[in-house]
Amino acid sequence: MNVFRWPLAGLLIMLSVSTQAADPAAVYSKGGAKPAAMACATCHGAEGEGMAAAGFPRLAGLSAVYMQRQLADFASGERANPIMQSIAAALSLEEAHAVSTMLANKPQPDVERIGRTAAAQGIGETLALRGAWERNIPECVSCHGPSGVGVGDSFPPLAGQSAQYLSSQLIAWQQGTRRNDPNDLMGHVARGLTEDEIKAVSAYFAGLTEAGAGQ
Ligand code: HEC
Ligand code: HEC
């Protein structure tokens, strides 16, 4: 068939190619169709558990909507990261959707739920459970849920992530390299924290799970 004489037929062929369902397991373990969309498993672990020592975040059990938005923000540079930018830019929308949905269905680590009424000791736990209201910093659990297990599509889990990863994100907000959050909610919180507070609160949430404290 001559696609130039039959423009509609040509268009239909292109559409059927571009909407072909991506195989999420293949994208995750082997990479996307474009070579720059490197295999996620290399850095995020065989089961999406992350690599604590390297600061590669856990993806298993995160909201699919949250992850797709992060991928779009990496691609656009709103969340600046040299590694993830080229990977996210090379993923097709179908691949990003498929792999995020698959990862969201994996289990999160089991954590005892510690809320804002629990006793708080030390810098990290006090910030997590009480905040620093004299500086307009709400307690982390008020948005991220008890023990920072995450709430819905907007508030990602802190429990299950490593101290390295958590503190790198707080520093990224302070430095303005991550500025993709709605209404600058996290930017406001992070800019109010001292270096010692970042270390302490990151260690607190990482220490709630074996995965976060691991390696
Ligand atoms: C070479 C290592 C590497 C590979 C391969 C990789 N990532 Fe990442 N990923 C990272 C790093 C490092 C970060 C943290 C970036 C930052 O500090 O902002 C990250 C962050 C993310 C985040 C944000 C998580 C959060 O909690 O906000 C998502 C989502 C993500 N990656 C998805 C993927 C997907 C999907 C793939 C495969 C197509 C992939 N990554 C491949 C290193 C990698
Ligand atoms: C007012 C609500 C709010 C409060 C309070 C809050 N956060 Fe957040 N936090 C958010 C939102 C929203 C995001 C997701 C930003 C995005 O969409 O990229 C986030 C994301 C994060 C991330 C990135 C997680 C990831 O997977 O990349 C870290 C780390 C974090 N918050 C730590 C903290 C800590 C520590 C505290 C307490 C000192 C805290 N947050 C208090 C709203 C809040």
CSV table of C-alpha atoms and ligand atoms in Angstrom, one decimal:
chain,number,residue,atom,x,y,z
A,1,MET,CA,0.0,0.0,0.0
A,2,ASN,CA,1.3,3.4,-0.9
A,3,VAL,CA,1.1,5.4,2.4
A,4,PHE,CA,1.5,8.7,0.5
A,5,ARG,CA,-1.6,8.1,-1.4
A,6,TRP,CA,-3.4,6.8,1.6
A,7,PRO,CA,-2.4,9.2,4.4
A,8,LEU,CA,-5.0,7.9,6.8
A,9,ALA,CA,-3.7,4.4,6.5
A,10,GLY,CA,-0.1,5.6,7.1
A,11,LEU,CA,-1.3,7.5,10.2
A,12,LEU,CA,-3.1,4.4,11.5
A,13,ILE,CA,0.0,2.3,11.1
A,14,MET,CA,2.1,4.9,13.0
A,15,LEU,CA,-0.5,5.1,15.8
A,16,SER,CA,-0.7,1.3,16.2
A,17,VAL,CA,3.1,1.2,16.6
A,18,SER,CA,3.3,4.0,19.1
A,19,THR,CA,0.5,2.7,21.3
A,20,GLN,CA,1.8,-0.8,21.4
A,21,ALA,CA,1.6,-1.9,25.0
A,22,ALA,CA,5.1,-1.9,26.7
A,23,ASP,CA,6.1,-5.0,28.6
A,24,PRO,CA,6.8,-3.5,32.1
A,25,ALA,CA,9.0,-6.4,33.3
A,26,ALA,CA,11.2,-6.1,30.1
A,27,VAL,CA,11.5,-2.4,30.5
A,28,TYR,CA,12.5,-2.8,34.1
A,29,SER,CA,15.1,-5.5,33.7
A,30,LYS,CA,16.3,-4.8,30.1
A,31,GLY,CA,15.5,-1.2,29.4
A,32,GLY,CA,13.2,0.6,27.0
A,33,ALA,CA,13.1,0.6,23.2
A,34,LYS,CA,15.6,3.5,23.1
A,35,PRO,CA,19.1,2.5,24.3
A,36,ALA,CA,19.3,5.5,26.6
A,37,ALA,CA,16.3,4.2,28.6
A,38,MET,CA,18.7,2.0,30.6
A,39,ALA,CA,17.5,-1.0,32.7
A,40,CYS,CA,16.0,0.2,35.9
A,41,ALA,CA,17.0,-2.9,37.8
A,42,THR,CA,20.7,-2.0,37.5
A,43,CYS,CA,20.3,0.8,40.0
A,44,HIS,CA,16.9,0.3,41.6
A,45,GLY,CA,17.4,-3.4,42.4
A,46,ALA,CA,15.8,-6.6,41.1
A,47,GLU,CA,12.6,-6.0,43.0
A,48,GLY,CA,12.6,-2.2,43.0
A,49,GLU,CA,14.0,-2.3,46.6
A,50,GLY,CA,16.6,0.4,45.7
A,51,MET,CA,20.3,0.4,46.7
A,52,ALA,CA,20.7,2.1,50.1
A,53,ALA,CA,24.5,2.5,50.0
A,54,ALA,CA,24.5,4.1,46.6
A,55,GLY,CA,21.6,6.4,47.3
A,56,PHE,CA,19.4,4.9,44.6
A,57,PRO,CA,15.8,5.1,45.9
A,58,ARG,CA,13.3,2.4,46.5
A,59,LEU,CA,10.5,2.3,43.9
A,60,ALA,CA,8.5,-0.7,45.0
A,61,GLY,CA,5.2,0.3,46.4
A,62,LEU,CA,5.4,4.0,45.5
A,63,SER,CA,2.3,5.5,43.8
A,64,ALA,CA,2.3,5.1,40.1
A,65,VAL,CA,1.0,8.6,39.6
A,66,TYR,CA,3.8,10.0,41.7
A,67,MET,CA,6.5,8.1,39.8
A,68,GLN,CA,5.1,9.1,36.4
A,69,ARG,CA,5.2,12.7,37.4
A,70,GLN,CA,8.8,12.4,38.7
A,71,LEU,CA,9.8,10.8,35.4
A,72,ALA,CA,8.2,13.7,33.5
A,73,ASP,CA,9.9,16.2,35.8
A,74,PHE,CA,13.3,14.5,35.3
A,75,ALA,CA,12.8,14.7,31.6
A,76,SER,CA,11.9,18.4,31.7
A,77,GLY,CA,14.6,19.3,34.2
A,78,GLU,CA,12.2,20.6,36.9
A,79,ARG,CA,13.8,17.9,39.0
A,80,ALA,CA,17.5,18.1,37.9
A,81,ASN,CA,19.4,14.9,38.0
A,82,PRO,CA,22.0,14.0,35.3
A,83,ILE,CA,21.4,10.2,35.6
A,84,MET,CA,17.6,10.2,35.6
A,85,GLN,CA,17.2,13.0,33.1
A,86,SER,CA,18.6,11.1,30.1
A,87,ILE,CA,16.8,7.9,31.1
A,88,ALA,CA,13.4,9.6,31.6
A,89,ALA,CA,13.7,11.5,28.4
A,90,ALA,CA,14.3,8.3,26.5
A,91,LEU,CA,11.4,6.4,28.0
A,92,SER,CA,8.1,6.5,26.0
A,93,LEU,CA,5.0,7.5,27.8
A,94,GLU,CA,3.7,4.0,27.5
A,95,GLU,CA,6.9,2.6,28.9
A,96,ALA,CA,6.8,5.0,31.9
A,97,HIS,CA,3.2,4.2,32.6
A,98,ALA,CA,3.7,0.4,32.3
A,99,VAL,CA,6.8,0.3,34.5
A,100,SER,CA,5.3,2.7,37.2
A,101,THR,CA,2.1,0.6,37.4
A,102,MET,CA,4.1,-2.6,37.8
A,103,LEU,CA,6.3,-1.1,40.6
A,104,ALA,CA,3.3,0.4,42.4
A,105,ASN,CA,1.8,-3.0,42.8
A,106,LYS,CA,4.9,-4.4,44.6
A,107,PRO,CA,4.8,-4.5,48.4
A,108,GLN,CA,6.1,-1.7,50.7
A,109,PRO,CA,8.1,-2.6,53.8
A,110,ASP,CA,6.0,-3.3,56.9
A,111,VAL,CA,6.5,-0.6,59.5
A,112,GLU,CA,5.0,0.0,62.9
A,113,ARG,CA,2.9,3.2,62.6
A,114,ILE,CA,4.3,6.0,64.8
A,115,GLY,CA,2.2,9.1,64.7
A,116,ARG,CA,2.4,12.6,66.1
A,117,THR,CA,1.1,11.7,69.6
A,118,ALA,CA,4.0,9.2,70.3
A,119,ALA,CA,6.8,10.2,72.6
A,120,ALA,CA,9.7,12.0,70.7
A,121,GLN,CA,13.3,12.0,71.6
A,122,GLY,CA,16.3,13.6,69.8
A,123,ILE,CA,16.5,16.0,66.9
A,124,GLY,CA,15.3,13.7,64.1
A,125,GLU,CA,12.3,12.1,65.9
A,126,THR,CA,11.2,15.5,67.3
A,127,LEU,CA,11.1,17.0,63.8
A,128,ALA,CA,9.4,14.0,62.4
A,129,LEU,CA,6.6,13.9,65.0
A,130,ARG,CA,6.4,17.5,66.3
A,131,GLY,CA,7.9,19.7,63.6
A,132,ALA,CA,9.4,23.1,64.5
A,133,TRP,CA,6.4,25.3,64.5
A,134,GLU,CA,8.3,28.3,65.8
A,135,ARG,CA,9.9,28.2,62.3
A,136,ASN,CA,6.7,27.2,60.6
A,137,ILE,CA,7.9,23.7,59.9
A,138,PRO,CA,5.1,21.2,60.3
A,139,GLU,CA,5.9,17.6,61.6
A,140,CYS,CA,6.8,15.4,58.6
A,141,VAL,CA,4.2,12.8,59.6
A,142,SER,CA,1.4,15.3,59.1
A,143,CYS,CA,1.9,15.1,55.3
A,144,HIS,CA,3.8,11.8,54.9
A,145,GLY,CA,1.6,9.8,57.3
A,146,PRO,CA,2.5,7.9,60.5
A,147,SER,CA,6.1,6.6,60.3
A,148,GLY,CA,6.3,8.4,56.9
A,149,VAL,CA,4.6,5.5,55.1
A,150,GLY,CA,3.3,7.8,52.4
A,151,VAL,CA,-0.2,9.1,51.7
A,152,GLY,CA,-1.9,8.8,48.3
A,153,ASP,CA,-0.4,10.0,45.1
A,154,SER,CA,1.0,13.3,46.5
A,155,PHE,CA,3.0,12.4,49.6
A,156,PRO,CA,5.7,9.7,48.9
A,157,PRO,CA,6.9,7.3,51.6
A,158,LEU,CA,10.0,8.2,53.6
A,159,ALA,CA,10.1,4.9,55.5
A,160,GLY,CA,11.9,2.4,53.3
A,161,GLN,CA,14.3,4.9,51.8
A,162,SER,CA,17.9,5.2,52.8
A,163,ALA,CA,19.3,8.1,54.8
A,164,GLN,CA,21.6,9.0,51.8
A,165,TYR,CA,18.7,9.3,49.5
A,166,LEU,CA,16.4,11.2,51.9
A,167,SER,CA,19.1,13.8,52.8
A,168,SER,CA,20.1,14.2,49.1
A,169,GLN,CA,16.6,15.2,48.3
A,170,LEU,CA,16.4,17.7,51.2
A,171,ILE,CA,19.6,19.3,50.0
A,172,ALA,CA,18.4,19.3,46.4
A,173,TRP,CA,15.4,21.4,47.5
A,174,GLN,CA,17.7,23.7,49.5
A,175,GLN,CA,19.9,24.2,46.4
A,176,GLY,CA,16.9,24.6,44.1
A,177,THR,CA,17.8,21.6,41.9
A,178,ARG,CA,14.5,19.9,42.8
A,179,ARG,CA,11.7,22.4,42.5
A,180,ASN,CA,8.8,20.2,41.2
A,181,ASP,CA,6.7,20.0,44.3
A,182,PRO,CA,3.2,21.5,44.4
A,183,ASN,CA,3.1,24.9,46.1
A,184,ASP,CA,6.7,24.7,47.1
A,185,LEU,CA,5.5,22.6,50.1
A,186,MET,CA,8.8,20.7,50.5
A,187,GLY,CA,10.9,23.6,49.4
A,188,HIS,CA,9.6,25.6,52.3
A,189,VAL,CA,10.2,22.7,54.8
A,190,ALA,CA,13.7,21.9,53.4
A,191,ARG,CA,15.0,25.4,53.4
A,192,GLY,CA,14.1,25.8,57.0
A,193,LEU,CA,16.3,22.8,58.1
A,194,THR,CA,19.9,22.9,59.3
A,195,GLU,CA,22.5,20.5,58.2
A,196,ASP,CA,22.3,18.6,61.5
A,197,GLU,CA,18.5,18.4,61.3
A,198,ILE,CA,18.7,17.0,57.7
A,199,LYS,CA,21.1,14.3,58.9
A,200,ALA,CA,19.0,13.5,62.0
A,201,VAL,CA,15.6,13.3,60.4
A,202,SER,CA,16.9,11.3,57.4
A,203,ALA,CA,18.5,8.8,59.8
A,204,TYR,CA,15.3,8.6,61.8
A,205,PHE,CA,13.1,7.6,58.8
A,206,ALA,CA,15.7,5.4,57.3
A,207,GLY,CA,16.1,3.6,60.7
A,208,LEU,CA,12.4,2.6,60.7
A,209,THR,CA,12.9,-0.2,58.2
A,210,GLU,CA,15.7,-2.7,57.5
A,211,ALA,CA,15.6,-1.7,53.9
A,212,GLY,CA,16.3,1.9,54.7
A,213,ALA,CA,19.0,1.2,57.2
A,214,GLY,CA,20.5,-1.5,55.0
A,215,GLN,CA,24.0,-2.0,53.6
B,1,HEC,C1,22.2,4.5,36.5
B,1,HEC,C2,21.3,4.4,37.6
B,1,HEC,C3,19.8,4.5,37.4
B,1,HEC,C4,19.0,3.8,36.5
B,1,HEC,C5,19.5,2.8,35.4
B,1,HEC,C6,17.7,4.2,36.7
B,1,HEC,N1,17.6,5.1,37.8
B,1,HEC,FE1,15.9,5.9,38.5
B,1,HEC,N2,17.0,7.0,39.9
B,1,HEC,C7,18.4,7.0,39.9
B,1,HEC,C8,18.9,8.0,40.9
B,1,HEC,C9,20.3,8.3,41.2
B,1,HEC,C10,17.7,8.6,41.4
B,1,HEC,C11,17.6,9.8,42.4
B,1,HEC,C12,17.7,11.0,41.6
B,1,HEC,C13,17.7,12.3,42.4
B,1,HEC,O1,18.5,12.4,43.4
B,1,HEC,O2,16.8,13.1,42.2
B,1,HEC,C14,16.6,7.9,40.7
B,1,HEC,C15,15.2,8.3,41.0
B,1,HEC,C16,14.2,7.7,40.3
B,1,HEC,C17,12.8,8.0,40.6
B,1,HEC,C18,12.2,9.0,41.7
B,1,HEC,C19,11.9,8.2,42.9
B,1,HEC,C20,11.3,9.1,44.0
B,1,HEC,O3,11.2,8.6,45.2
B,1,HEC,O4,11.1,10.3,43.8
B,1,HEC,C21,12.0,7.3,39.7
B,1,HEC,C22,10.5,7.2,39.6
B,1,HEC,C23,12.9,6.5,38.9
B,1,HEC,N3,14.2,6.8,39.3
B,1,HEC,C24,12.5,5.6,38.0
B,1,HEC,C25,13.4,4.9,37.1
B,1,HEC,C26,13.0,4.0,36.1
B,1,HEC,C27,11.5,3.7,35.7
B,1,HEC,C28,14.1,3.5,35.5
B,1,HEC,C29,14.2,2.5,34.3
B,1,HEC,C30,13.6,2.9,33.1
B,1,HEC,C31,15.3,4.0,36.2
B,1,HEC,N4,14.8,4.9,37.2
B,1,HEC,C32,16.6,3.7,36.0
B,1,HEC,C33,19.3,6.1,39.2
B,1,HEC,C34,18.9,5.3,38.2
B,2,HEC,C1,3.1,20.3,54.0
B,2,HEC,C2,3.3,18.9,53.6
B,2,HEC,C3,4.7,18.3,53.8
B,2,HEC,C4,5.4,18.3,55.0
B,2,HEC,C5,5.1,18.9,56.3
B,2,HEC,C6,6.6,17.5,54.7
B,2,HEC,N1,6.6,17.1,53.4
B,2,HEC,FE1,8.1,16.0,52.5
B,2,HEC,N2,7.0,16.1,50.7
B,2,HEC,C7,5.8,16.7,50.5
B,2,HEC,C8,5.4,16.6,49.2
B,2,HEC,C9,4.2,17.1,48.5
B,2,HEC,C10,6.4,15.8,48.5
B,2,HEC,C11,6.4,15.3,47.1
B,2,HEC,C12,7.0,16.4,46.2
B,2,HEC,C13,6.9,16.1,44.7
B,2,HEC,O1,5.7,16.0,44.3
B,2,HEC,O2,7.9,15.8,44.0
B,2,HEC,C14,7.4,15.5,49.5
B,2,HEC,C15,8.6,14.8,49.3
B,2,HEC,C16,9.6,14.5,50.2
B,2,HEC,C17,10.8,13.8,50.0
B,2,HEC,C18,11.2,13.2,48.7
B,2,HEC,C19,10.8,11.7,48.7
B,2,HEC,C20,11.2,11.0,47.4
B,2,HEC,O3,10.7,9.8,47.3
B,2,HEC,O4,11.8,11.5,46.6
B,2,HEC,C21,11.5,13.8,51.2
B,2,HEC,C22,12.9,13.2,51.4
B,2,HEC,C23,10.7,14.5,52.1
B,2,HEC,N3,9.5,15.0,51.6
B,2,HEC,C24,11.1,14.7,53.5
B,2,HEC,C25,10.3,15.4,54.4
B,2,HEC,C26,10.8,15.6,55.8
B,2,HEC,C27,12.0,15.0,56.4
B,2,HEC,C28,9.8,16.3,56.4
B,2,HEC,C29,9.7,16.9,57.8
B,2,HEC,C30,10.9,17.7,58.2
B,2,HEC,C31,8.7,16.6,55.4
B,2,HEC,N4,9.1,16.0,54.2
B,2,HEC,C32,7.6,17.3,55.6
B,2,HEC,C33,5.1,17.4,51.5
B,2,HEC,C34,5.5,17.6,52.8
